Structure formats: structure tokens, C-alpha cells
């Protein structure tokens, strides 16, 4: 959700001439097929937006604000009102570059199946629906041979992760650039910190802490006339099959930083959680707090906490503790073990990571370069957060391999507004919520 920075940034306005983009592309990548990267006779890079909500709208604006000659040609959303709102917001945000929006009425696709047609029209696709659908959309985009920007998380269950990992392999073979919206990986301060960690600035990492504690997010109460499926789709944050719970949807950012620093993924996790204040019909199934202890193969332990409770202390941050020092990520500072600062990133030099994701992706595409293969690490950091949820829901210790191999699939068997979602409310309108000690992990 709104992760520290605004999700719409249109600050960049310096576009280069078509000819130089073509020249750079052809010269820089003699081994790659030009057809892989461009639409045809000219240098236009066509994009399609799948999932036209807040983030998808922001990502489209950012893609359209890169230096390259990018054109939005298709949009797909489950709902017409969301698509129309996004279309309007993109046009407004683009100001003098409105010509980059070339979405004909027949290329606006509404419903569950529109993604296939929208993907077919583009060179690059932006996947920004709720994460439950990502494996389906990512697999289709890879099968169609498209370059991809996809938001995190990339799945909500182990079966979805396995599907993304398999498609990621195919994407590599096809040399399709894939950027995943874990934007700290595209943020200058984080890059500077983690580079120093990898160069040994704090010795061996022995433990870490990660926090995503704040008030929580929006709620969309049920409206008359909605089917159960429409309600769950509209209020998606609160349904595990769509969202993964907030430990997956938001806390993944912090968990990914620790995985990045350690260059590893946890082998096991155990923890606790529940819902203390998030009660009632509008709040579906998800917890309002989780605390998880993740164990890594090198012996490092990550203590992770995430909370959605109004009026409580707010903290979104990561801390790395090594044999020679510590990294305070939010402060962008590295200290020795005595607390003396040994590196301080100058925050005046910070970039806009949401924009940078697209700047770097579209530059690579225009040059015909294959530079981004984020899908595997995006899947494994999504799996890290799913592992945490399995641990807090069940109250059991969870092993990475067993969880991934479980094949656990929490998605619906059919996608239609009159189809049956995977969970149903009881007679009081309340949904099943995990009970540690009773809920089975898979
Ligand atoms: N990287 C970040 O900092 C960041 C910030 C916000 C959101 N996100 C991620 O972006 C994704 C979208 O979040 P959002 O805040 O934009 O949510 P949103 O509800 O504003 O938008 C989601 C859109 O997807 C549409 N949709 C749902 N199912 C669909 C389907 N099957 N086919 C087509 N469209 C469908 C919805 O109707 C809605 O318009 C999530 O994965 C979220 O975690 C990332």
C-alpha cells in the first residue's frame, strides 16, 4: 500500500529523441532480437496495465514518464469504475504528455479474462492486481514473451510461488526483463548500505530486526447488489487468497531487505499473531499483528514484527547486526559495535525508487539489454512472508522446503462474479480466522 512514498510520481519530464533510443538499442545488444523489445517499424514501446488501482495507476504514470517513447495501449481491470478512474488519473498526471495514452475504447478490458487480450497488445506489461492473481498473470505474460514490471507480493500461497518460480525460469530462457516492485532494491540509500554490507562493513550478519508497524489500510464495506465474489474482490485486503495478510502484502518489503543483505532465504520460521482490535464484518480474515522468528542457514536469526493497530507506535524499518557493526536502514547509517558511525548516506542524494524502477527497466529495454531477472527473488521473498503467515496462523514451526513443496493452494476453482470464493461468511457475516494451535498450516 502507500509505502513511504507517493505512488504517483510524474516529476521526470526529460524525454530523448526517438533516433538516439533506436541507435542505442541496436548497438548495445547485437545478440538480442530487436523484435523482442520494440513494437515494429518505430521505436514505440507499448505498455498494457493489468490492475488499474492506486499502484497500477502510479506505475503506469512512471513508465510513461521515462525517457523512452512509451505508449499505454491497453488496460484491464476486474471493474469498469476502477479502469475509468485510473484512465482519468493517468491522463491528469501526465499533463503535457497526454499523447502517450493511446487506449482505444475496444482496448479497455473489464472482467477476469481481459488480461490475456491486454497483454497481447503490449511489449511491456505492468501487473498490479491484488497479489493472489499475480501467478496467473505473470505466467501468461511470460508465455506471450513480454517484458514485465510486476508488483510485489507475487503470490499468496505456496502453489502460486511454485508457479511464479517456474515461469521465472522460462522468462530467463526467453531473456525477458522482469522487475518486481520491491523498490528498496532500486533506492540509492539501500543500494549503498547493502553494497557495504556485502563488502564486509559489519562482518558476518548474526541477527536482524524488521518492522512494519502502523495504522493499517482502507476498508471497502459491502454494498447492496454485490455478489460475495465482488465483495471480496472490492475489499481484497482482508481476504487471504487475494492479499496474503498484511505480513505478506506490506511486511515483504522489510523481509526482502534482510534476505538481500544475507543473500539467503530463511530455512524455518516460528511465531505468534492474532487479531486484537481488527474485528467485525468488514475485516475478513486477516490478523492485525504478527511476530515471527526466521532462521537462516548460516545461523542468523531475524525477529520480525508487523502490526496494524490504530493509535500504536509507528515504525517501518530494518536493522542488521553483524560481528563488526550494525546497519540502521531508515537512518541510512552504519555503525561499529561501539555505536560510532562508520558510514552515513547523505539523504539529499536519495532518489525516487518508484520512478527509478521504470527508468532502469525501460532504458534496458530500449537498449535491447537483458538486465533484470527479479522474479525469482521476488517469489522467494514473497515465500518468506507466506512462511511467516503459516507459522503465525498455525502456531507451529514451519520449514521452508516442506511449505514450498506442500502445494498449498488457497485460490478459487473458478473466476466469475457469480462463482464461489474460497471462504464464506457465517450466519453473522463473519469469516473464518486462523486460530493458532487449531489451524493446520497446509
Ligand atoms: N511497491 C509498493 O510500495 C506498493 C504500494 C502499493 C501497492 N502495491 C502492490 O500493488 C498491488 C495493487 O495494490 P493497489 O494498492 O493498487 O490496490 P487497488 O485495490 O488500488 O488496485 C488493484 C486493482 O486490481 C483490480 N483487479 C483485481 N483483480 C483483478 C483481476 N483478476 N484482473 C484485473 N484487475 C483486477 C482491482 O479492481 C483494482 O482496480 C498489490 O499487490 C500491492 O501489494 C505495492
Coordinates of C-alpha atoms and ligand atoms in Angstrom, one line a residue:
X1 CA 0.0 0.0 0.0
X2 CA 1.3 3.5 0.4
X3 CA 4.8 2.6 1.2
X4 CA 6.5 5.8 2.5
X5 CA 6.5 7.5 -0.9
X6 CA 3.7 8.7 -3.1
X7 CA 2.6 6.0 -5.6
X8 CA 2.2 8.6 -8.4
X9 CA 5.3 10.4 -9.4
X10 CA 5.5 12.4 -12.6
X11 CA 8.5 14.6 -11.8
X12 CA 10.6 13.3 -14.6
X13 CA 10.0 15.1 -17.8
X14 CA 13.1 14.8 -19.9
X15 CA 12.4 12.7 -23.0
X16 CA 15.0 11.9 -25.6
X17 CA 14.7 11.8 -29.4
X18 CA 13.5 8.6 -31.0
X19 CA 16.5 8.2 -33.1
X20 CA 19.0 8.1 -30.3
X21 CA 16.9 5.5 -28.5
X22 CA 16.9 3.3 -31.6
X23 CA 20.6 3.7 -32.1
X24 CA 21.4 2.9 -28.5
X25 CA 19.2 -0.2 -28.6
X26 CA 20.5 -1.7 -31.8
X27 CA 24.2 -1.0 -30.9
X28 CA 24.1 -2.1 -27.3
X29 CA 22.5 -5.5 -27.8
X30 CA 23.6 -7.1 -31.0
X31 CA 22.8 -10.6 -29.8
X32 CA 19.2 -10.0 -28.9
X33 CA 16.4 -9.8 -31.3
X34 CA 15.1 -6.3 -31.8
X35 CA 11.6 -7.8 -32.1
X36 CA 11.9 -8.7 -28.5
X37 CA 11.9 -5.1 -27.5
X38 CA 10.1 -2.9 -29.9
X39 CA 6.6 -2.9 -31.4
X40 CA 7.6 -2.8 -35.0
X41 CA 8.7 -0.2 -37.5
X42 CA 9.2 2.6 -35.0
X43 CA 10.7 2.9 -31.5
X44 CA 7.5 3.0 -29.6
X45 CA 7.4 0.7 -26.5
X46 CA 3.8 -0.3 -26.0
X47 CA 2.6 -1.0 -22.5
X48 CA -0.5 -2.6 -21.0
X49 CA -1.7 -2.1 -17.5
X50 CA -3.3 -5.1 -15.7
X51 CA -4.9 -4.0 -12.4
X52 CA -5.9 -0.3 -12.6
X53 CA -5.9 0.6 -8.9
X54 CA -3.7 3.1 -7.0
X55 CA -0.4 1.3 -7.6
X56 CA -1.1 0.3 -11.1
X57 CA -2.0 3.9 -12.0
X58 CA 1.2 5.2 -10.3
X59 CA 3.3 2.6 -12.1
X60 CA 1.8 3.4 -15.5
X61 CA 2.5 7.1 -15.0
X62 CA 6.0 6.3 -14.0
X63 CA 6.5 4.1 -17.1
X64 CA 5.1 6.8 -19.3
X65 CA 7.4 9.4 -17.6
X66 CA 10.7 7.6 -18.5
X67 CA 12.9 9.0 -21.2
X68 CA 11.8 6.4 -23.7
X69 CA 8.9 6.6 -26.2
X70 CA 6.4 4.7 -24.1
X71 CA 2.7 4.4 -25.0
X72 CA -0.1 3.0 -23.0
X73 CA -2.2 1.0 -25.4
X74 CA -4.4 -1.3 -23.3
X75 CA -5.8 -1.5 -19.8
X76 CA -7.5 -4.4 -18.0
X77 CA -9.3 -4.4 -14.7
X78 CA -12.0 -6.5 -13.0
X79 CA -14.2 -3.5 -12.6
X80 CA -15.1 -0.8 -15.1
X81 CA -15.2 2.0 -12.5
X82 CA -11.6 1.3 -11.4
X83 CA -10.4 1.2 -15.0
X84 CA -12.2 4.5 -15.8
X85 CA -10.8 6.2 -12.7
X86 CA -7.3 5.0 -13.5
X87 CA -7.5 6.2 -17.1
X88 CA -8.6 9.7 -15.9
X89 CA -5.9 9.8 -13.2
X90 CA -3.2 8.8 -15.7
X91 CA -4.2 11.5 -18.1
X92 CA -4.3 14.1 -15.4
X93 CA -0.9 13.1 -14.0
X94 CA 0.7 13.2 -17.5
X95 CA -0.2 16.9 -18.1
X96 CA 1.7 17.8 -21.4
X97 CA 2.4 14.1 -22.3
X98 CA -1.2 13.0 -22.6
X99 CA -0.5 11.8 -26.1
X100 CA 1.3 8.9 -24.6
X101 CA -2.1 7.5 -23.6
X102 CA -3.5 5.7 -26.7
X103 CA -6.0 3.4 -25.2
X104 CA -8.9 2.9 -27.6
X105 CA -12.3 2.0 -26.2
X106 CA -12.0 -1.5 -27.5
X107 CA -8.7 -1.9 -25.8
X108 CA -10.2 -1.4 -22.3
X109 CA -10.9 -4.9 -20.9
X110 CA -13.2 -5.5 -18.0
X111 CA -13.6 -8.7 -16.0
X112 CA -11.5 -11.7 -15.0
X113 CA -10.3 -12.6 -18.5
X114 CA -9.3 -9.3 -20.1
X115 CA -5.7 -9.6 -19.0
X116 CA -4.9 -12.0 -21.9
X117 CA -6.0 -9.6 -24.6
X118 CA -4.4 -6.6 -22.9
X119 CA -1.1 -8.4 -22.6
X120 CA -1.2 -9.5 -26.2
X121 CA -1.2 -5.8 -27.3
X122 CA 1.9 -4.7 -25.5
X123 CA 5.7 -5.0 -25.4
X124 CA 5.8 -4.5 -21.7
X125 CA 3.1 -5.3 -19.2
X126 CA 2.5 -3.8 -15.7
X127 CA 0.9 -6.4 -13.3
X128 CA -0.7 -4.6 -10.4
X129 CA -3.8 -6.5 -9.3
X130 CA -4.1 -7.9 -5.8
X131 CA -1.3 -10.4 -5.4
X132 CA -3.4 -13.6 -5.5
X133 CA -3.8 -13.2 -9.3
X134 CA -0.1 -12.5 -10.0
X135 CA 1.0 -16.1 -10.8
X136 CA -1.8 -16.3 -13.4
X137 CA -1.0 -13.0 -15.0
X138 CA 2.8 -13.4 -14.8
X139 CA 2.7 -16.9 -16.3
X140 CA 0.6 -15.6 -19.2
X141 CA 2.8 -12.6 -19.8
X142 CA 5.9 -14.8 -19.9
X143 CA 4.2 -17.3 -22.2
X144 CA 3.4 -14.4 -24.5
X145 CA 7.0 -13.3 -24.4
X146 CA 6.5 -9.9 -22.8
X147 CA 8.9 -7.8 -20.7
X148 CA 7.3 -7.3 -17.2
X149 CA 7.0 -4.9 -14.3
X150 CA 5.1 -6.7 -11.6
X151 CA 4.2 -5.5 -8.1
X152 CA 5.0 -7.4 -5.0
X153 CA 3.9 -9.8 -3.5
X154 CA 3.9 -12.2 -6.4
X155 CA 1.6 -14.8 -4.8
X156 CA -0.4 -15.6 -1.7
X157 CA 0.2 -19.3 -1.4
X158 CA 3.0 -21.9 -2.0
X159 CA 1.3 -23.2 -5.2
X160 CA 1.4 -19.6 -6.5
X161 CA 5.0 -19.3 -5.6
X162 CA 5.9 -22.5 -7.4
X163 CA 4.1 -21.3 -10.5
X164 CA 6.0 -18.0 -10.4
X165 CA 9.3 -19.8 -9.9
X166 CA 8.6 -22.0 -12.9
X167 CA 7.6 -19.0 -15.1
X168 CA 10.7 -17.1 -13.9
X169 CA 12.8 -19.9 -15.3
X170 CA 11.1 -19.6 -18.7
X171 CA 11.4 -15.8 -18.6
X172 CA 15.2 -16.2 -18.1
X173 CA 15.4 -18.6 -21.0
X174 CA 13.5 -16.1 -23.2
X175 CA 15.6 -13.2 -21.8
X176 CA 12.6 -11.2 -20.7
X177 CA 13.4 -8.4 -18.3
X178 CA 11.3 -8.7 -15.1
X179 CA 11.3 -6.0 -12.5
X180 CA 9.5 -6.7 -9.2
X181 CA 8.2 -3.7 -7.2
X182 CA 10.4 -4.2 -4.2
X183 CA 11.5 -0.7 -4.6
X184 CA 14.1 -0.6 -1.9
X185 CA 16.2 -2.6 -4.4
X186 CA 16.0 0.4 -6.7
X187 CA 16.6 3.0 -3.9
X188 CA 20.0 4.7 -3.7
X189 CA 20.4 4.6 0.1
X190 CA 19.6 0.9 0.4
X191 CA 21.9 0.1 -2.5
X192 CA 24.7 2.0 -0.8
X193 CA 24.1 0.3 2.6
X194 CA 23.8 -3.3 1.2
X195 CA 26.8 -2.9 -1.0
X196 CA 28.8 -2.1 2.1
X197 CA 27.3 -5.0 4.0
X198 CA 28.3 -7.3 1.1
X199 CA 31.8 -5.8 1.2
X200 CA 32.1 -6.7 4.9
X201 CA 31.5 -3.4 6.7
X202 CA 29.7 -5.1 9.6
X203 CA 31.4 -8.5 9.4
X204 CA 29.1 -11.5 9.4
X205 CA 25.4 -10.8 10.0
X206 CA 24.3 -12.7 13.1
X207 CA 20.8 -11.2 13.6
X208 CA 18.3 -8.7 12.2
X209 CA 15.1 -7.0 13.0
X210 CA 12.4 -5.8 10.7
X211 CA 9.3 -3.7 11.4
X212 CA 6.1 -2.7 9.6
X213 CA 4.0 -1.3 12.4
X214 CA 1.3 1.3 11.6
X215 CA -2.4 2.0 11.5
X216 CA -3.4 -0.3 8.7
X217 CA -5.2 0.5 5.4
X218 CA -8.5 1.2 3.7
X219 CA -11.8 -0.8 4.2
X220 CA -14.5 -1.1 1.5
X221 CA -17.7 -2.1 3.2
X222 CA -20.2 -4.4 1.4
X223 CA -22.7 -2.7 -0.8
X224 CA -26.2 -3.9 -1.8
X225 CA -26.2 -5.8 -5.0
X226 CA -22.7 -7.1 -4.8
X227 CA -22.2 -10.9 -5.1
X228 CA -20.0 -12.5 -2.5
X229 CA -17.2 -12.7 -5.0
X230 CA -17.5 -9.0 -5.9
X231 CA -17.4 -8.0 -2.2
X232 CA -14.2 -10.0 -1.6
X233 CA -12.6 -8.6 -4.7
X234 CA -13.5 -5.0 -3.7
X235 CA -12.4 -5.5 -0.1
X236 CA -9.5 -7.6 -1.1
X237 CA -7.1 -6.6 1.6
X238 CA -8.9 -8.6 4.2
X239 CA -9.1 -12.0 2.3
X240 CA -6.0 -14.2 2.5
X241 CA -6.4 -15.7 -1.0
X242 CA -6.3 -12.2 -2.5
X243 CA -3.9 -10.3 -0.2
X244 CA -1.9 -12.9 1.8
X245 CA -2.5 -10.9 5.0
X246 CA -0.5 -7.8 5.8
X247 CA 2.6 -9.8 6.7
X248 CA 2.7 -10.7 3.1
X249 CA 1.3 -7.6 1.5
X250 CA 3.4 -5.0 3.3
X251 CA 6.0 -6.6 5.5
X252 CA 7.5 -8.3 2.5
X253 CA 9.4 -5.1 1.9
X254 CA 11.3 -5.4 5.1
X255 CA 11.8 -9.1 4.9
X256 CA 13.2 -8.7 1.4
X257 CA 15.8 -6.2 2.7
X258 CA 17.1 -8.8 5.2
X259 CA 17.1 -11.6 2.6
X260 CA 19.0 -9.2 0.3
X261 CA 21.6 -8.4 2.9
X262 CA 22.1 -12.0 3.9
X263 CA 21.9 -13.1 0.2
X264 CA 19.8 -16.0 1.5
X265 CA 16.2 -17.0 2.4
X266 CA 15.1 -18.5 5.8
X267 CA 15.1 -22.2 6.3
X268 CA 12.4 -22.1 9.0
X269 CA 10.1 -19.8 11.0
X270 CA 8.0 -19.8 14.1
X271 CA 6.0 -17.0 15.6
X272 CA 2.7 -15.7 17.0
X273 CA -0.1 -13.4 16.0
X274 CA -3.7 -12.7 16.1
X275 CA -6.4 -10.0 15.8
X276 CA -6.9 -7.9 18.9
X277 CA -8.6 -4.8 17.5
X278 CA -9.4 -5.8 13.9
X279 CA -12.8 -7.3 14.5
X280 CA -16.1 -7.3 12.7
X281 CA -17.7 -8.0 9.4
X282 CA -15.6 -5.5 7.3
X283 CA -12.3 -7.1 8.2
X284 CA -12.5 -10.5 6.6
X285 CA -9.9 -12.9 7.9
X286 CA -6.5 -11.3 8.4
X287 CA -4.6 -10.8 11.6
X288 CA -3.7 -7.3 13.0
X289 CA -0.3 -8.4 14.3
X290 CA 2.4 -11.0 13.7
X291 CA 5.8 -11.6 15.4
X292 CA 8.0 -14.1 13.6
X293 CA 11.4 -15.5 14.3
X294 CA 13.1 -16.6 11.0
X295 CA 16.1 -18.8 11.0
X296 CA 18.7 -18.7 8.2
X297 CA 21.1 -21.5 7.1
X298 CA 24.1 -19.5 8.3
X299 CA 22.7 -19.3 11.8
X300 CA 21.4 -15.8 11.5
X301 CA 18.1 -15.0 13.2
X302 CA 15.6 -12.4 12.1
X303 CA 13.0 -11.1 14.5
X304 CA 10.2 -9.6 12.5
X305 CA 7.1 -7.7 13.7
X306 CA 4.2 -6.2 11.8
X307 CA 1.1 -4.6 13.3
X308 CA -2.0 -2.8 12.0
X309 CA -3.5 -1.2 15.1
X310 CA -4.6 2.4 15.2
X311 CA -3.0 4.6 17.9
X312 CA 0.0 2.4 18.3
X313 CA 3.7 3.3 17.7
X314 CA 4.5 3.5 14.0
X315 CA 7.8 2.1 12.8
X316 CA 8.8 0.8 9.3
X317 CA 12.4 -0.1 9.3
X318 CA 15.2 -2.8 9.3
X319 CA 18.2 -3.3 11.5
X320 CA 21.1 -5.6 10.7
X321 CA 23.5 -6.7 13.4
X322 CA 26.9 -8.1 12.4
X323 CA 30.1 -9.2 14.2
X324 CA 31.7 -5.8 13.4
X325 CA 28.8 -3.4 13.4
X326 CA 25.2 -2.5 12.7
X327 CA 23.1 -1.1 9.9
X328 CA 20.2 1.2 10.7
X329 CA 18.4 1.2 7.4
X330 CA 15.9 4.0 8.0
X331 CA 18.7 6.3 9.2
X332 CA 20.8 5.1 6.3
X333 CA 23.7 4.7 8.8
X334 CA 26.3 2.1 9.6
X335 CA 28.0 2.0 13.0
X336 CA 30.7 -0.1 14.6
X337 CA 29.9 -2.3 17.6
X338 CA 30.5 0.7 19.9
X339 CA 28.0 2.8 18.1
X340 CA 30.5 5.1 16.2
X341 CA 29.2 6.0 12.8
X342 CA 31.3 4.5 10.1
X343 CA 29.1 5.4 7.2
X344 CA 26.2 7.8 6.7
X345 CA 24.3 8.1 3.4
X346 CA 23.6 11.7 2.5
X347 CA 19.7 11.7 2.3
X348 CA 19.9 14.7 0.0
X349 CA 21.2 12.2 -2.6
X350 CA 18.2 9.9 -2.3
X351 CA 16.3 9.0 -5.5
X352 CA 12.7 8.3 -6.2
X353 CA 12.7 4.5 -6.2
X354 CA 9.3 4.0 -7.7
X355 CA 10.4 6.1 -10.7
X356 CA 13.8 4.5 -10.8
X357 CA 12.4 1.0 -11.2
X358 CA 10.9 2.2 -14.5
X359 CA 13.8 4.4 -15.6
X360 CA 16.2 1.4 -15.3
X361 CA 13.8 -1.1 -16.9
X362 CA 12.8 1.0 -19.9
X363 CA 16.4 2.1 -20.5
X364 CA 17.4 -1.6 -20.6
X365 CA 14.5 -2.4 -22.9
X366 CA 15.3 0.4 -25.3
X367 CA 18.9 -0.6 -25.5
X368 CA 18.0 -4.2 -26.1
X369 CA 19.6 -5.3 -22.9
X370 CA 18.7 -8.2 -20.7
X371 CA 19.4 -6.8 -17.2
X372 CA 16.6 -7.7 -14.8
X373 CA 15.6 -11.1 -13.5
X374 CA 13.8 -10.1 -10.3
X375 CA 11.1 -12.8 -10.5
X376 CA 12.9 -15.5 -8.6
X377 CA 14.0 -13.3 -5.7
X378 CA 10.5 -11.6 -5.7
X379 CA 9.0 -15.1 -5.4
X380 CA 11.4 -16.2 -2.6
X381 CA 10.8 -13.0 -0.6
X382 CA 7.0 -13.5 -1.1
X383 CA 7.5 -17.1 0.1
X384 CA 9.4 -15.7 3.2
X385 CA 6.4 -13.7 4.2
X386 CA 4.0 -16.6 3.4
X387 CA 6.2 -18.8 5.6
X388 CA 5.8 -16.3 8.4
X389 CA 2.0 -16.3 8.0
X390 CA 1.8 -20.1 8.0
X391 CA 3.8 -20.0 11.3
X392 CA 1.6 -17.4 13.0
X393 CA -1.7 -18.9 11.8
X394 CA -0.8 -22.4 12.9
X395 CA 1.5 -21.7 15.9
X396 CA 3.9 -24.4 14.6
X397 CA 7.4 -24.2 13.4
X398 CA 7.4 -24.1 9.6
X399 CA 10.2 -25.4 7.4
X400 CA 10.8 -23.6 4.1
X401 CA 11.1 -26.8 1.9
X402 CA 8.1 -28.5 3.4
X403 CA 6.0 -25.4 3.0
X404 CA 7.0 -24.8 -0.6
X405 CA 6.5 -28.4 -1.5
X406 CA 3.2 -28.6 0.2
X407 CA 1.4 -27.4 -2.9
X408 CA -1.0 -25.4 -0.7
X409 CA -3.4 -23.7 -3.0
X410 CA -5.9 -21.2 -1.5
X411 CA -7.2 -19.7 -4.7
X412 CA -10.8 -20.2 -6.1
X413 CA -11.5 -23.0 -8.5
X414 CA -13.5 -20.6 -10.8
X415 CA -13.2 -16.9 -11.6
X416 CA -16.6 -15.2 -12.2
X417 CA -18.6 -12.8 -10.1
X418 CA -21.2 -15.5 -9.5
X419 CA -18.6 -18.1 -8.7
X420 CA -17.9 -19.3 -5.1
X421 CA -14.9 -17.7 -3.4
X422 CA -12.7 -19.9 -1.2
X423 CA -14.1 -18.5 2.0
X424 CA -17.7 -17.7 3.0
X425 CA -19.1 -15.7 5.9
X426 CA -21.1 -17.4 8.7
X427 CA -24.7 -16.5 9.6
X428 CA -23.4 -13.4 11.4
X429 CA -21.4 -12.2 8.4
X430 CA -18.1 -13.1 10.0
X431 CA -15.3 -15.0 8.2
X432 CA -13.1 -17.8 9.5
X433 CA -10.0 -16.5 11.2
X434 CA -6.9 -18.7 11.9
X435 CA -6.6 -20.0 15.5
X436 CA -3.0 -20.9 16.4
X437 CA -2.9 -24.4 17.8
X438 CA -6.0 -25.4 15.9
X439 CA -5.4 -24.1 12.3
X440 CA -3.4 -26.6 10.3
X441 CA -0.6 -25.0 8.4
X442 CA -1.5 -26.5 5.0
Ligands
LIG1 N1 5.6 -1.4 -4.1 C1 4.8 -0.7 -3.3 O1 5.2 0.1 -2.5 C2 3.3 -0.9 -3.4 C3 2.4 0.1 -3.0 C4 1.1 -0.1 -3.1 C5 0.6 -1.3 -3.6 N2 1.5 -2.3 -4.0 C6 1.0 -3.6 -4.6 O2 0.3 -3.3 -5.8 C7 -0.8 -4.2 -5.9 C8 -2.1 -3.5 -6.1 O3 -2.3 -2.7 -5.0 P1 -3.2 -1.3 -5.0 O4 -2.9 -0.6 -3.8 O5 -3.0 -0.7 -6.3 O6 -4.7 -2.0 -4.9 P2 -6.0 -1.4 -5.6 O7 -7.2 -2.1 -5.0 O8 -6.0 0.1 -5.6 O9 -5.9 -1.9 -7.1 C9 -6.0 -3.2 -7.5 C10 -6.8 -3.2 -8.8 O10 -6.7 -4.5 -9.4 C11 -8.1 -4.8 -9.9 N3 -8.2 -6.2 -10.0 C12 -8.5 -7.1 -9.0 N4 -8.5 -8.4 -9.5 C13 -8.3 -8.3 -10.8 C14 -8.2 -9.2 -11.9 N5 -8.3 -10.5 -11.7 N6 -7.9 -8.8 -13.1 C15 -7.8 -7.4 -13.4 N7 -7.9 -6.5 -12.4 C16 -8.1 -6.9 -11.2 C17 -9.0 -4.1 -8.9 O11 -10.3 -3.9 -9.4 C18 -8.2 -2.8 -8.6 O12 -8.6 -1.8 -9.5 C19 -0.7 -5.1 -4.7 O13 0.0 -6.3 -5.0 C20 0.0 -4.3 -3.7 O14 0.7 -5.1 -2.8 C21 2.8 -2.1 -4.0

